[in-house]
Amino acid sequence: MDTRQLAVRRVEQARHESRGAYCAGCALFSGVVAFILYLQQQPSHAPVSIVEHVRPLRPVGTLSLPASPAAAVRGGSVAGGGGRPQEHESMQPMAVLNRERARVSGQLSGLFKVYRPAPLLRPGGSLDVPETLERAVQGSAADGEVMLLCVGGSGSMRAGMNLIYNFRAMGLYHMLILASEAQVCESLWESLPSLACVHWPSRFARPRPPSLYNTMFKGTALLFFEARKLLLEKLVVQHQLNVLHLDADTVWFANPYPIFKSLYKDYSLIIQTDNPFVNAGIMYIQNVRAGDAGAWVLEELNRRIERFTYTPESVRELPHSGWSTPPHFANADEQANLNDIITSALNGEQTYASGVEFYEARFKRDKGSAAARQKMSNGRWVHATQQGDVLPARKHLVGLSPDSRYEKLVHLCKMGLFGSVQTAQLRVPHNATAAPSGLLLAPEWLFSHFPYGAFFPSFRKCHDDSWEWQKASVLEQRLCMPTFRVPVVMVHMAGLRNGQWGRRGVMRALGVWHEEADKVAKDSWLSLDTPKLLLTEGMSSRFASMKEFDHFAARLILLGMLLGRRVVIPPMPCHKQWTQAAMEPRHLRGIEVGCGPHKQCAWIPFPHFKEAWCSGVDFIYDIDFREMQQNGKVSDADISTLHASDLRLGASATIETISGAALPTARVLRIDAPSNGRNDPFEWIPLDGFRSRAGWKNSDSFPRHVLTALEAIKGFGPTQTTIFKDCMHSLATSND
């Protein structure tokens, strides 16, 4: 995403932080409303009912949402005791993938190293304590390498832990977390006590003057942008470490270190390509030393962030911004400033034009400044600030041809992506004695953007039916990685504007979500924490639009919650036009998953840039269930079957109808329906009441009775209530 898009996106997010109100109107039921499940296979039993003040469908048993217990203490990067294999030696998908890619690389397999730091317990703490960083480095760095990741709220914690677990499966244990507060480190340590984690109270508490930039954007994000670049400088310049600087919204399909240490070993700054040059979230810094151009880039970035954050009036000192009056915008964005610095290092002259001065006029115009409006209406001025320094800087870029010796190491589905890349020598402006540093604008097969760019074409190539899927392993079929080729090494999901919760849903559909990540911040999502599953058969082909499928999903999720079962979401009908439209990158309400016999089109819930919505509800996909069957984790003996016509909603019921009632106690309850039907088999579950706020408040409404039943579950608190309401509302009001 380019700098302008990033800035506009952050403004929009800041303007929409409050949750939208529910629409008016709801369906009311007179008398007592009950869920009645008539079990024709068990006629001797009474119907099972859900009524107010009654726990969920009996005899499901007592359900619980337990707090996350403290994990057993494990030293260092050791995965467990008793001879248990470590993560990179396990049969976890990413571990197997990494080992197979090493095997395919042949003589280059030695590049697949295991980076394991010293075995310390809870290394880290407050960076305001002088010795903390030294201890954190000891507990995170290995062979002069460390990975740096920022983790904040519950969604970020889960995405971050998924990244951590997947990296550990690749043998990359050398992670350092920068957390927003001490409690985040404590929560992460409950799951992984050996993880190095630091927080920086004084930096996060530092007051900021009221510039437009400081007040328009979310404060926590700005604090992270500032703190992580300061920490990056300390790690690189002071501790002389090579650092892989990460964002949590990334999926790493392959181990990048063999690439860093062979194909691109001569480049100090390997940074994701973006407009006009780089993205500030994903970069690998290696072999940088104090006084060289690479160190200057990091130091200058922190100087500029400090300047414009805390002395915004200094923007008037810049060549094109003397017109600005308070309140100044004073763009301190890390990506905007990094691109200006790259431009400066290429041209040999300091510039602030594209990243700071253009945005001074851009955002002050929106605040009613006449001078800014005049600047933005002057096409020559706009071109001079945006392109006047960038275009000459581009002339310093040099193409680097691909080295065919490393083709087996790259090993992509679409090898045509392995082409020329752009490089340059960076120099410190007006300092001829400073050593230059090599810059490489990372190719899209290495650091890709989502959902646009090279990722989806390569992703589709991986899914092509021309691969010999009948000869492929179960893992190759599930991940759609033929002979363990990958679409790209990493895909950055910043362009997917639905927050960490929504990105989690995409990762889960792709098969790269680690279940252990859901054990972090367990009270922040909606899960019954049960092995029991609710499965449907023969229903997906009935629906003629995404709207109909969303309504079906709402009813299925509701039914699963009331039955105390984890829902298995069926695939969408891939052959239908509405499904194909849903899977277009600009919509992304579905995604193709699996290859070979289990090829499916997975449903993705409505996204939200901040709240969890249905992405915060625990469900699995049909392809995951089929894999469980194939691996012997579920057998036919574990499945009991009901017909959809065996269930319906009763208009009234008494509490006595619950006594003696029974449901199949099998691990998997499968509900069948004829595949040639044209309606939703669960349409007897009313959704009208879920479309409005009033529907939840009225004591006689169906949603109120449902919520009362769910609130009887231990651990179903306000957070779970909010997620459930948001989920049901988003699906019930779907008009896709």
XYZ file of C-alpha atoms in Angstrom:
736
model
C 0.000 0.000 0.000
C 1.508 3.367 -0.932
C 2.029 6.188 1.556
C -0.990 8.169 0.446
C -3.323 5.174 0.690
C -1.894 4.354 4.103
C -2.478 7.854 5.411
C -6.029 8.027 4.044
C -6.789 4.590 5.474
C -5.663 5.646 8.935
C -7.846 8.750 8.781
C -10.851 6.651 7.819
C -10.203 4.210 10.644
C -9.937 7.057 13.110
C -13.276 8.411 11.931
C -15.054 5.075 12.280
C -13.876 3.768 15.631
C -17.354 3.767 17.100
C -19.547 0.812 16.317
C -22.528 1.531 14.102
C -25.994 1.418 15.600
C -28.293 -1.448 14.822
C -31.231 -0.801 12.548
C -34.698 -0.445 13.985
C -37.409 -3.067 14.065
C -37.539 -6.644 15.293
C -39.805 -9.672 15.353
C -41.613 -10.155 18.651
C -42.982 -13.397 19.993
C -45.882 -13.531 22.400
C -45.618 -15.911 25.319
C -42.605 -18.115 25.928
C -40.462 -18.892 22.891
C -38.651 -22.203 22.807
C -36.260 -24.136 20.646
C -37.733 -27.607 20.159
C -35.805 -30.361 18.477
C -38.012 -33.282 17.563
C -35.862 -36.378 17.289
C -37.721 -38.832 15.099
C -34.972 -41.382 15.602
C -35.682 -41.320 19.347
C -39.473 -41.035 19.638
C -39.513 -42.107 23.282
C -37.799 -38.903 24.351
C -39.476 -35.578 24.920
C -38.533 -32.567 22.789
C -35.477 -30.595 23.823
C -36.227 -26.950 24.517
C -34.475 -23.663 25.080
C -36.524 -21.342 27.285
C -35.646 -18.361 29.381
C -33.625 -19.127 32.526
C -32.835 -22.611 31.269
C -29.342 -23.767 30.324
C -28.624 -24.883 26.714
C -30.070 -27.982 25.160
C -29.893 -30.970 27.461
C -28.269 -33.419 27.826
C -25.334 -31.556 26.329
C -23.986 -31.210 29.852
C -22.365 -28.322 31.627
C -20.478 -26.132 29.199
C -17.574 -23.970 30.202
C -15.305 -21.315 28.785
C -12.336 -21.802 31.114
C -9.650 -19.239 31.678
C -6.370 -19.992 29.990
C -4.248 -22.035 32.402
C -0.586 -21.221 32.788
C 1.436 -23.390 30.473
C 3.976 -25.794 31.843
C 7.309 -24.055 32.137
C 9.600 -24.826 29.232
C 13.164 -23.643 29.125
C 14.470 -21.695 26.141
C 13.233 -22.914 22.817
C 12.662 -26.477 23.980
C 9.232 -27.635 22.890
C 8.689 -30.072 25.712
C 10.196 -32.771 27.836
C 10.171 -36.525 27.797
C 11.891 -36.856 24.443
C 9.159 -34.927 22.652
C 10.400 -33.466 19.354
C 10.950 -29.759 19.165
C 8.665 -27.711 16.987
C 10.872 -27.802 13.900
C 11.160 -31.587 14.223
C 7.418 -32.152 14.612
C 4.720 -33.068 12.113
C 3.212 -29.587 12.234
C 2.413 -28.400 8.690
C 5.004 -25.628 8.597
C 7.672 -27.923 10.065
C 7.068 -30.572 7.413
C 6.957 -27.906 4.695
C 10.287 -26.435 5.841
C 12.002 -29.821 5.952
C 10.700 -30.756 2.516
C 11.814 -27.453 1.009
C 15.265 -28.047 2.488
C 15.322 -31.500 0.901
C 14.262 -30.139 -2.489
C 17.019 -27.501 -2.373
C 19.660 -30.234 -2.556
C 23.162 -28.924 -1.930
C 21.707 -25.702 -0.524
C 19.925 -27.514 2.322
C 22.609 -26.363 4.777
C 21.135 -22.866 4.537
C 18.098 -24.091 6.500
C 19.602 -23.416 9.911
C 17.916 -23.651 13.305
C 18.207 -20.354 15.193
C 17.818 -21.110 18.895
C 18.513 -18.473 21.584
C 19.700 -19.138 25.137
C 17.112 -21.013 27.257
C 15.842 -18.289 29.589
C 12.572 -18.066 31.489
C 10.453 -14.990 30.728
C 13.308 -12.944 29.277
C 12.430 -9.268 29.021
C 10.300 -6.828 30.962
C 10.320 -3.037 31.068
C 12.809 -1.260 28.824
C 12.878 1.520 31.403
C 15.039 -0.836 33.482
C 18.598 -0.568 32.076
C 19.486 -4.272 32.085
C 16.222 -5.434 30.485
C 17.262 -5.138 26.857
C 20.483 -7.048 27.448
C 18.562 -9.934 28.997
C 15.929 -9.796 26.252
C 18.651 -9.985 23.609
C 20.176 -13.000 25.356
C 16.781 -14.704 25.303
C 15.939 -13.848 21.701
C 19.079 -13.522 19.576
C 20.806 -16.520 17.998
C 23.900 -16.483 15.788
C 23.667 -12.713 15.519
C 20.051 -12.836 14.307
C 16.795 -11.696 15.879
C 13.217 -11.127 14.686
C 11.267 -8.128 16.014
C 7.466 -8.144 16.241
C 4.998 -5.705 17.833
C 1.966 -7.108 19.660
C -0.886 -5.077 21.135
C -4.562 -6.052 21.545
C -6.192 -9.474 21.621
C -6.458 -9.813 17.842
C -2.837 -8.789 17.434
C -1.803 -11.191 20.199
C -3.370 -14.122 18.376
C -1.966 -13.152 14.987
C 1.413 -12.596 16.598
C 1.397 -15.954 18.360
C 0.399 -17.687 15.139
C 3.417 -16.109 13.480
C 5.641 -17.126 16.392
C 4.482 -20.749 16.325
C 4.824 -21.028 12.562
C 8.333 -19.584 12.674
C 9.306 -21.982 15.447
C 8.080 -24.835 13.261
C 10.608 -23.605 10.686
C 13.380 -23.667 13.291
C 13.234 -19.899 13.813
C 12.960 -19.488 17.589
C 14.779 -16.138 17.804
C 11.802 -13.809 18.342
C 11.655 -10.594 20.374
C 8.226 -9.113 21.111
C 7.635 -5.413 21.716
C 4.356 -5.252 23.641
C 2.058 -2.329 24.325
C 1.998 -3.047 28.066
C 3.233 -5.463 30.712
C 0.005 -7.484 30.713
C 0.522 -8.436 27.073
C 3.895 -9.966 27.948
C 2.319 -11.779 30.896
C -0.392 -13.229 28.663
C 2.126 -14.367 26.067
C 4.329 -15.924 28.748
C 1.403 -18.008 29.980
C 1.491 -19.797 26.649
C 5.212 -19.577 25.886
C 7.410 -18.793 28.925
C 10.631 -18.807 26.891
C 9.454 -16.003 24.588
C 11.421 -12.759 24.894
C 9.026 -9.856 25.451
C 9.620 -6.215 26.355
C 7.434 -3.180 26.912
C 8.332 0.492 27.188
C 6.125 2.356 29.709
C 7.889 5.728 29.545
C 7.815 5.790 25.760
C 4.124 4.882 25.593
C 3.232 7.419 28.308
C 5.110 10.330 26.743
C 2.706 13.220 26.068
C 2.366 14.471 22.509
C 1.554 18.006 21.405
C -1.761 18.401 19.559
C -0.682 18.323 15.926
C -3.190 17.086 13.369
C -1.161 13.900 12.913
C -1.077 13.229 16.655
C -4.804 13.796 17.115
C -6.267 12.303 13.928
C -4.750 8.840 14.206
C -4.996 6.116 16.801
C -2.501 6.829 19.559
C -1.459 3.240 20.248
C -0.499 2.670 16.623
C 1.602 5.846 16.545
C 3.350 4.845 19.760
C 4.204 1.470 18.258
C 5.538 3.070 15.071
C 7.792 5.273 17.171
C 8.934 2.697 19.724
C 9.660 -0.143 17.326
C 11.966 1.943 15.148
C 13.883 3.122 18.215
C 14.239 -0.480 19.350
C 15.267 -1.518 15.843
C 18.067 1.045 15.899
C 19.283 -0.210 19.283
C 19.324 -3.815 18.115
C 21.118 -3.068 14.849
C 23.537 -0.270 15.727
C 24.263 -0.863 19.413
C 23.947 -4.653 19.626
C 25.162 -5.269 16.053
C 22.383 -7.745 15.306
C 20.784 -8.629 12.005
C 17.051 -7.970 12.397
C 13.989 -9.257 10.567
C 11.479 -6.476 11.265
C 7.943 -7.895 11.128
C 4.287 -6.945 11.082
C 1.777 -9.298 12.705
C -0.485 -9.135 9.642
C 1.815 -11.358 7.586
C 1.738 -14.974 6.447
C 5.095 -16.663 5.933
C 4.730 -19.691 3.702
C 8.452 -20.407 3.689
C 11.629 -19.799 5.652
C 13.208 -16.557 4.327
C 16.663 -16.996 5.850
C 18.087 -19.274 3.139
C 17.266 -16.461 0.677
C 18.752 -13.740 2.883
C 21.966 -15.692 3.396
C 22.606 -16.720 -0.189
C 20.849 -14.962 -3.037
C 20.736 -11.563 -1.286
C 23.618 -11.856 1.184
C 25.368 -8.758 -0.213
C 22.500 -6.358 0.590
C 22.204 -4.652 3.966
C 18.616 -3.456 3.649
C 16.106 -5.841 2.072
C 12.794 -3.987 2.281
C 9.327 -4.741 0.967
C 8.618 -2.737 -2.164
C 5.896 -0.100 -1.969
C 5.170 3.320 -3.403
C 7.386 5.224 -4.038
C 10.089 2.815 -2.847
C 9.519 0.814 0.336
C 7.102 -0.387 3.014
C 8.138 0.372 6.600
C 6.621 -2.763 8.109
C 8.649 -5.572 6.529
C 12.419 -5.393 6.212
C 15.536 -7.413 6.870
C 18.624 -5.523 8.076
C 21.968 -7.311 7.974
C 25.663 -6.450 8.320
C 25.004 -2.827 9.255
C 27.592 -1.058 11.397
C 27.662 2.288 13.161
C 28.601 5.091 10.810
C 27.579 3.443 7.545
C 24.645 4.395 5.346
C 22.418 1.639 6.709
C 22.875 2.905 10.258
C 22.258 6.469 9.065
C 18.918 5.438 7.517
C 17.694 4.008 10.846
C 19.030 6.911 12.907
C 17.662 9.532 10.529
C 14.257 7.860 10.560
C 14.098 8.136 14.339
C 15.299 11.739 14.233
C 12.496 12.653 11.829
C 9.802 10.789 13.760
C 10.970 12.548 16.940
C 11.053 15.940 15.261
C 7.637 15.946 13.670
C 5.929 14.160 16.564
C 7.154 16.448 19.339
C 7.966 19.718 17.546
C 5.329 19.860 14.808
C 5.886 23.581 14.291
C 9.298 22.753 12.823
C 7.533 21.743 9.608
C 7.543 25.456 8.723
C 11.329 25.254 8.365
C 11.049 22.920 5.368
C 11.486 24.325 1.834
C 7.862 23.909 0.699
C 5.992 24.384 4.001
C 6.691 27.903 5.276
C 3.034 28.733 4.569
C 1.710 26.310 7.215
C -0.008 27.677 10.323
C -1.042 25.902 13.559
C -2.330 23.315 13.978
C 0.283 21.737 11.731
C -0.121 18.253 10.317
C 3.611 17.458 10.629
C 3.545 13.948 9.212
C 5.614 11.676 11.482
C 4.495 8.483 9.767
C 7.318 5.936 9.658
C 6.668 4.855 6.075
C 6.336 8.349 4.632
C 9.544 9.458 6.309
C 11.438 6.285 5.426
C 10.700 6.857 1.751
C 11.944 10.440 1.994
C 15.124 9.135 3.625
C 15.635 6.518 0.902
C 15.174 9.305 -1.656
C 17.728 11.420 0.205
C 20.262 8.574 0.333
C 19.868 7.944 -3.402
C 20.131 11.588 -4.481
C 22.706 12.675 -1.909
C 20.481 15.559 -0.767
C 18.088 15.741 2.169
C 14.425 15.890 1.175
C 11.110 15.938 3.029
C 8.945 16.772 0.045
C 6.958 13.633 -0.788
C 6.376 12.201 2.678
C 5.982 15.317 4.819
C 5.435 18.472 2.801
C 2.874 17.110 0.357
C 0.802 15.755 3.252
C 1.028 19.057 5.100
C -1.052 20.581 2.330
C -3.150 17.460 1.726
C -4.511 17.202 5.273
C -4.630 20.906 6.133
C -6.747 21.411 3.018
C -9.259 18.982 4.503
C -9.271 21.089 7.680
C -10.205 24.241 5.768
C -6.832 25.936 5.262
C -7.041 28.366 2.331
C -3.265 28.294 1.834
C -3.297 24.500 1.697
C -6.185 24.530 -0.748
C -4.198 26.855 -3.002
C -1.169 24.533 -2.875
C -3.210 21.438 -3.689
C -4.885 23.172 -6.639
C -1.467 23.975 -8.117
C -0.570 20.944 -10.234
C 3.034 22.064 -10.640
C 3.489 22.316 -6.855
C 1.884 18.907 -6.288
C 4.138 17.307 -8.904
C 7.227 19.006 -7.479
C 6.590 17.734 -3.965
C 5.491 14.237 -4.941
C 7.846 13.508 -7.835
C 10.475 16.253 -7.961
C 12.975 14.274 -5.869
C 11.561 10.779 -6.353
C 12.027 10.656 -10.134
C 15.761 11.504 -10.029
C 16.198 9.007 -7.206
C 14.700 6.227 -9.318
C 17.490 6.698 -11.852
C 19.947 5.363 -9.267
C 18.194 1.979 -9.138
C 19.975 -0.885 -10.884
C 18.454 -4.169 -12.039
C 19.730 -7.427 -10.548
C 19.165 -10.488 -12.739
C 18.002 -13.748 -11.141
C 20.675 -16.314 -10.340
C 19.536 -19.679 -11.695
C 21.705 -21.512 -9.155
C 19.083 -20.705 -6.538
C 15.946 -21.808 -8.388
C 15.501 -24.892 -6.183
C 15.792 -22.671 -3.141
C 13.167 -20.218 -4.386
C 10.864 -23.098 -5.506
C 7.674 -21.199 -6.410
C 4.483 -22.389 -8.062
C 4.944 -19.590 -10.575
C 8.672 -19.494 -11.264
C 8.181 -16.697 -13.770
C 8.112 -14.372 -10.757
C 11.788 -15.142 -10.164
C 12.993 -12.264 -12.299
C 15.035 -9.100 -12.100
C 14.893 -6.957 -8.949
C 15.923 -3.377 -8.248
C 18.930 -2.526 -6.089
C 20.932 0.576 -5.243
C 23.816 1.850 -3.176
C 22.679 4.162 -0.382
C 25.009 6.932 0.763
C 24.878 9.386 3.634
C 24.170 12.839 2.149
C 27.224 15.121 2.284
C 29.363 12.502 4.046
C 31.814 10.952 1.614
C 33.653 9.029 4.345
C 30.605 6.987 5.446
C 30.519 3.499 3.968
C 27.643 2.895 1.518
C 25.025 0.212 2.131
C 23.264 -1.971 -0.386
C 19.492 -1.582 -0.742
C 17.362 -4.281 -2.346
C 13.715 -3.612 -3.113
C 12.386 -7.055 -2.309
C 10.722 -8.867 -5.225
C 7.060 -9.737 -4.867
C 7.783 -13.448 -4.696
C 9.728 -12.734 -1.490
C 7.624 -9.999 0.144
C 4.192 -9.808 -1.501
C 1.137 -7.641 -0.904
C -2.388 -8.936 -0.265
C -4.836 -9.014 -1.921
C -3.247 -7.294 -4.925
C 0.034 -7.767 -6.754
C 1.752 -11.073 -7.432
C 0.179 -13.094 -4.654
C -3.141 -14.092 -6.212
C -1.791 -14.995 -9.676
C 0.770 -17.267 -8.027
C -1.839 -18.521 -5.558
C -4.080 -19.532 -8.472
C -1.147 -21.221 -10.176
C -0.604 -23.293 -7.017
C -4.264 -24.356 -7.215
C -4.078 -25.360 -10.865
C -5.528 -28.791 -11.645
C -2.562 -29.554 -13.915
C -0.399 -30.499 -10.935
C -0.382 -34.248 -10.221
C -2.474 -33.983 -7.081
C -3.204 -37.704 -7.023
C 0.483 -38.226 -6.215
C 0.631 -35.440 -3.647
C 0.657 -35.856 0.111
C -2.263 -34.830 2.305
C -0.345 -31.736 3.391
C 0.464 -30.703 -0.173
C -3.228 -31.017 -1.035
C -4.414 -29.109 2.032
C -1.986 -26.213 1.543
C -2.096 -26.409 -2.268
C 1.686 -26.520 -2.420
C 2.618 -29.027 -5.143
C 6.011 -30.627 -4.411
C 6.107 -28.086 -1.571
C 6.258 -25.077 -3.858
C 4.800 -21.893 -2.387
C 2.918 -18.980 -3.979
C 5.300 -16.488 -2.329
C 7.613 -16.565 0.677
C 5.606 -13.939 2.568
C 2.359 -12.102 1.955
C 1.643 -8.862 3.804
C -2.062 -8.496 4.564
C -2.066 -4.773 5.368
C -4.165 -4.196 2.256
C -6.899 -6.448 3.637
C -8.810 -3.813 5.562
C -10.527 -6.008 8.115
C -8.190 -5.997 11.092
C -6.362 -8.814 12.801
C -9.512 -10.809 13.505
C -10.512 -10.913 9.858
C -6.981 -11.762 8.779
C -7.044 -14.621 11.238
C -10.069 -16.005 9.375
C -8.215 -15.898 6.055
C -5.189 -17.641 7.573
C -7.429 -20.292 9.077
C -9.045 -20.940 5.708
C -5.644 -21.210 4.039
C -4.571 -23.829 6.568
C -1.735 -21.774 8.073
C -3.362 -20.981 11.414
C -1.771 -22.654 14.435
C -4.395 -23.788 16.956
C -2.108 -22.941 19.883
C -2.465 -19.273 18.945
C -6.095 -19.403 20.080
C -4.981 -20.204 23.622
C -3.778 -16.634 24.020
C -6.355 -14.180 25.393
C -9.005 -16.899 25.479
C -11.556 -14.579 27.036
C -11.406 -12.284 24.004
C -13.305 -14.553 21.623
C -16.306 -16.874 21.565
C -15.465 -20.550 21.907
C -17.205 -23.379 23.741
C -13.852 -25.169 23.980
C -15.453 -28.501 23.151
C -14.417 -31.451 20.951
C -18.035 -31.920 19.871
C -18.828 -30.858 16.320
C -21.944 -29.890 14.364
C -21.740 -30.936 10.714
C -24.145 -30.411 7.820
C -24.469 -32.320 4.558
C -26.217 -31.520 1.295
C -27.066 -27.891 2.012
C -24.536 -25.651 0.250
C -25.860 -26.167 -3.275
C -29.282 -24.833 -2.272
C -28.223 -21.195 -2.093
C -28.420 -18.695 -4.939
C -26.498 -15.790 -3.396
C -23.999 -14.879 -0.725
C -26.868 -13.283 1.174
C -28.624 -16.647 1.430
C -25.426 -18.393 2.496
C -24.775 -15.731 5.146
C -28.263 -16.218 6.562
C -27.694 -19.971 6.612
C -24.338 -19.447 8.373
C -26.036 -17.267 10.997
C -28.563 -19.980 11.762
C -25.915 -22.702 11.790
C -23.674 -20.768 14.195
C -26.659 -20.091 16.441
C -27.668 -23.743 16.393
C -24.126 -24.817 17.190
C -23.952 -22.485 20.172
C -27.239 -23.762 21.574
C -26.239 -27.379 21.044
C -22.863 -26.802 22.648
C -20.989 -27.874 19.524
C -18.245 -26.355 17.405
C -19.681 -25.652 13.968
C -18.186 -27.061 10.781
C -18.871 -24.456 8.088
C -19.668 -26.216 4.790
C -18.015 -25.070 1.560
C -19.723 -22.735 -0.842
C -20.667 -24.150 -4.270
C -17.568 -23.306 -6.321
C -19.344 -23.627 -9.663
C -21.894 -20.891 -8.987
C -21.371 -17.373 -10.255
C -22.056 -15.735 -6.902
C -19.320 -17.813 -5.301
C -16.828 -16.814 -7.982
C -17.727 -13.162 -7.440
C -17.282 -13.567 -3.688
C -13.742 -14.847 -4.204
C -12.565 -11.845 -6.202
C -9.822 -10.015 -4.263
C -11.835 -6.796 -4.011
C -14.640 -8.690 -2.224
C -12.873 -11.581 -0.504
C -15.938 -13.157 1.053
C -14.539 -16.520 0.010
C -11.294 -18.172 -0.956
C -10.338 -21.344 -2.779
C -8.687 -23.833 -0.442
C -7.402 -27.358 -0.814
C -6.429 -29.143 -3.991
C -7.111 -32.554 -5.430
C -10.143 -34.434 -4.051
C -10.822 -31.932 -1.276
C -10.755 -28.751 -3.335
C -13.284 -26.343 -1.852
C -14.408 -22.735 -1.751
C -14.330 -21.565 1.856
C -16.684 -18.935 3.228
C -15.119 -15.898 4.905
C -17.278 -13.891 7.332
C -17.974 -10.200 6.990
C -14.839 -8.228 7.860
C -14.431 -5.348 10.259
C -11.263 -3.295 10.639
C -11.488 -3.325 14.442
C -14.085 -5.652 15.947
C -14.051 -9.457 15.864
C -17.591 -10.063 14.547
C -17.934 -13.634 13.238
C -14.165 -13.977 12.910
C -14.174 -14.049 16.704
C -16.422 -17.131 16.773
C -14.738 -20.520 16.982
C -15.623 -22.699 14.000
C -13.727 -24.923 11.594
C -14.035 -25.493 7.870
C -15.304 -28.592 6.134
C -11.861 -29.184 4.639
C -10.439 -29.370 8.166
C -13.060 -31.929 9.133
C -12.270 -34.044 6.057
C -8.612 -33.916 7.032
C -9.531 -35.102 10.533
C -11.318 -38.053 8.961
C -8.404 -38.802 6.668
C -5.953 -38.707 9.576
C -8.095 -41.030 11.671
C -9.013 -38.369 14.231
C -12.713 -38.887 13.447
C -14.274 -42.204 12.462
C -17.743 -43.146 11.248
C -18.483 -44.476 14.720
C -18.086 -40.929 16.068
C -20.934 -39.589 13.924
C -24.664 -39.543 14.649
C -27.075 -38.292 12.012
C -30.293 -36.297 12.114
C -32.374 -35.040 9.237
C -32.966 -31.313 8.965
C -36.713 -31.918 8.998
C -36.325 -33.365 12.505
C -35.840 -29.861 13.876
C -38.249 -27.006 14.132
C -39.088 -24.030 16.330
C -41.860 -24.423 18.845
C -44.178 -21.545 19.601
C -44.414 -22.482 23.262
C -43.006 -24.962 25.711
C -42.758 -25.463 29.420
C -39.699 -26.067 31.501
C -40.974 -29.568 32.228
C -40.366 -30.583 28.619
C -36.650 -30.580 29.352
C -36.703 -33.390 31.889
C -35.705 -36.703 30.348
C -34.842 -35.160 26.988
C -31.872 -36.518 25.062
C -29.710 -35.662 22.089
C -27.157 -37.865 20.385
C -24.028 -37.760 22.511
C -21.685 -38.675 19.664
C -18.711 -36.465 19.085
C -20.082 -35.385 15.691
C -23.730 -34.553 15.074
C -24.442 -34.496 11.345
C -27.593 -32.856 10.017
C -28.567 -33.972 6.526
C -30.829 -32.393 3.929
C -31.596 -33.277 0.303
C -29.088 -31.545 -1.960
C -31.778 -30.707 -4.519
C -33.740 -28.450 -2.171
C -34.150 -24.755 -2.869
C -34.531 -23.258 0.578
C -32.532 -22.996 3.762
C -33.216 -26.143 5.836
C -32.922 -23.972 8.945
C -35.170 -21.138 7.789
C -37.506 -21.924 10.671
C -34.953 -20.136 12.869
C -36.065 -16.479 12.673
C -33.427 -13.835 11.981
C -35.583 -10.705 12.049
C -34.927 -10.006 15.710
C -31.169 -10.120 15.205
C -31.298 -7.239 12.734
C -32.046 -4.580 15.351
C -30.862 -3.441 18.762
C -34.387 -3.622 20.120
C -34.556 -7.321 19.382
C -32.009 -8.008 22.117
C -33.697 -5.859 24.755
C -37.288 -7.075 24.628
C -37.745 -9.815 27.211
C -40.235 -11.648 24.987
C -38.094 -11.635 21.849
C -36.389 -14.668 20.378
C -32.890 -13.088 20.517
C -33.404 -12.294 24.203
C -34.287 -15.911 24.984
C -31.304 -17.136 22.987
C -28.982 -14.746 24.783
C -30.342 -15.764 28.168
C -29.606 -19.379 27.355
C -26.072 -18.567 26.220
C -25.355 -16.367 29.219
C -26.013 -19.388 31.419
C -22.811 -20.914 30.053
C -19.907 -20.439 32.410
C -17.484 -17.943 30.910
C -20.000 -16.374 28.512
C -19.446 -12.770 29.536
C -19.850 -9.292 28.047
C -17.105 -9.830 25.443
C -18.724 -13.023 24.189
C -22.120 -11.317 24.163
C -20.786 -8.474 22.027
C -19.129 -10.842 19.561
C -22.268 -12.953 19.264
C -24.499 -9.919 18.731
C -22.170 -8.416 16.144
C -21.829 -11.728 14.340
C -25.542 -12.398 14.161
C -26.304 -8.824 13.148
C -23.713 -8.797 10.349
C -24.999 -12.044 8.859
C -28.700 -11.395 9.401
C -28.434 -8.039 7.612
C -26.288 -9.369 4.763
C -27.408 -8.181 1.360
C -24.496 -9.489 -0.755
